[in-house]
Amino acid sequence: MPGAASATALLTPLVDDDELEAADSFDLPGADLSSEEISVQILAAQADEFTCASCFLVRHRSQIAADRGGLLYCVDCEG
């Protein structure tokens, strides 16, 4: 069969050595990260932001879909 060799070549996955090396640097879920330190800067609420009363995400005021008694709801929750 003349097309069998080319069909097999299409089905054989190519292994990229660079991708294998990059994959080795990733930590798997459940890895012990107790010795790691993180630093997070917390900003005060900005004048053009609100917190959705349903999903509790901080959104831009342009995404306000509803105001019910002072509780603001985003377009995703009201969608």
mmCIF file of C-alpha atoms in Angstrom:
data_model
loop_
_atom_site.group_PDB
_atom_site.id
_atom_site.type_symbol
_atom_site.label_atom_id
_atom_site.label_comp_id
_atom_site.label_asym_id
_atom_site.label_seq_id
_atom_site.Cartn_x
_atom_site.Cartn_y
_atom_site.Cartn_z
ATOM 1 C CA MET A 1 0.000 0.000 0.000
ATOM 2 C CA PRO A 2 1.657 3.239 -1.070
ATOM 3 C CA GLY A 3 -0.385 5.479 1.262
ATOM 4 C CA ALA A 4 0.087 3.349 4.392
ATOM 5 C CA ALA A 5 3.493 4.816 5.296
ATOM 6 C CA SER A 6 2.290 8.396 4.994
ATOM 7 C CA ALA A 7 -0.869 7.608 6.987
ATOM 8 C CA THR A 8 1.251 6.065 9.750
ATOM 9 C CA ALA A 9 3.484 9.139 9.786
ATOM 10 C CA LEU A 10 0.444 11.347 10.293
ATOM 11 C CA LEU A 11 -0.725 9.260 13.257
ATOM 12 C CA THR A 12 2.677 9.132 14.979
ATOM 13 C CA PRO A 13 2.916 11.932 17.573
ATOM 14 C CA LEU A 14 5.968 14.142 17.428
ATOM 15 C CA VAL A 15 7.858 14.606 20.697
ATOM 16 C CA ASP A 16 9.288 18.061 21.274
ATOM 17 C CA ASP A 17 12.263 17.900 23.662
ATOM 18 C CA ASP A 18 11.775 21.564 24.657
ATOM 19 C CA GLU A 19 8.216 20.840 25.756
ATOM 20 C CA LEU A 20 9.384 17.856 27.814
ATOM 21 C CA GLU A 21 11.955 20.013 29.600
ATOM 22 C CA ALA A 22 9.350 22.709 30.255
ATOM 23 C CA ALA A 23 6.896 20.134 31.615
ATOM 24 C CA ASP A 24 9.491 18.939 34.132
ATOM 25 C CA SER A 25 9.511 22.395 35.733
ATOM 26 C CA PHE A 26 5.772 22.331 36.553
ATOM 27 C CA ASP A 27 4.611 21.301 40.004
ATOM 28 C CA LEU A 28 1.866 18.730 40.138
ATOM 29 C CA PRO A 29 -1.375 19.434 42.037
ATOM 30 C CA GLY A 30 -1.040 18.450 45.658
ATOM 31 C CA ALA A 31 2.645 19.357 45.853
ATOM 32 C CA ASP A 32 3.863 20.541 49.256
ATOM 33 C CA LEU A 33 4.080 24.319 48.992
ATOM 34 C CA SER A 34 4.178 25.004 52.742
ATOM 35 C CA SER A 35 7.711 26.389 52.526
ATOM 36 C CA GLU A 36 6.805 28.851 49.765
ATOM 37 C CA GLU A 37 6.121 32.498 50.574
ATOM 38 C CA ILE A 38 3.863 34.762 48.570
ATOM 39 C CA SER A 39 3.495 38.488 48.660
ATOM 40 C CA VAL A 40 0.182 40.102 47.754
ATOM 41 C CA GLN A 41 -0.559 43.789 47.652
ATOM 42 C CA ILE A 42 -4.153 44.562 48.640
ATOM 43 C CA LEU A 43 -5.651 47.730 47.220
ATOM 44 C CA ALA A 44 -8.554 49.657 48.677
ATOM 45 C CA ALA A 45 -11.773 49.721 46.677
ATOM 46 C CA GLN A 46 -11.518 52.122 43.785
ATOM 47 C CA ALA A 47 -14.165 54.749 43.011
ATOM 48 C CA ASP A 48 -15.026 53.057 39.706
ATOM 49 C CA GLU A 49 -15.496 49.560 41.196
ATOM 50 C CA PHE A 50 -18.231 47.659 42.994
ATOM 51 C CA THR A 51 -18.580 44.209 44.523
ATOM 52 C CA CYS A 52 -21.398 42.100 43.098
ATOM 53 C CA ALA A 53 -23.835 41.011 45.819
ATOM 54 C CA SER A 54 -24.273 37.628 44.101
ATOM 55 C CA CYS A 55 -20.822 36.405 42.957
ATOM 56 C CA PHE A 56 -18.809 38.779 45.201
ATOM 57 C CA LEU A 57 -16.383 39.629 42.392
ATOM 58 C CA VAL A 58 -15.020 43.146 42.150
ATOM 59 C CA ARG A 59 -16.223 44.634 38.871
ATOM 60 C CA HIS A 60 -16.018 47.934 37.009
ATOM 61 C CA ARG A 61 -19.088 50.126 37.567
ATOM 62 C CA SER A 62 -19.934 49.855 33.865
ATOM 63 C CA GLN A 63 -20.938 46.229 34.588
ATOM 64 C CA ILE A 64 -23.709 47.086 37.051
ATOM 65 C CA ALA A 65 -26.909 45.420 35.847
ATOM 66 C CA ALA A 66 -29.184 45.939 38.855
ATOM 67 C CA ASP A 67 -29.354 47.921 42.071
ATOM 68 C CA ARG A 68 -31.740 46.400 44.606
ATOM 69 C CA GLY A 69 -31.874 48.372 47.812
ATOM 70 C CA GLY A 70 -28.223 49.363 47.615
ATOM 71 C CA LEU A 71 -27.040 45.877 46.631
ATOM 72 C CA LEU A 72 -25.358 45.937 43.236
ATOM 73 C CA TYR A 73 -25.445 43.003 40.802
ATOM 74 C CA CYS A 74 -23.171 42.458 37.771
ATOM 75 C CA VAL A 75 -24.281 41.760 34.206
ATOM 76 C CA ASP A 76 -23.049 38.152 34.427
ATOM 77 C CA CYS A 77 -25.233 37.342 37.428
ATOM 78 C CA GLU A 78 -28.252 39.165 36.016
ATOM 79 C CA GLY A 79 -27.668 37.905 32.448
#
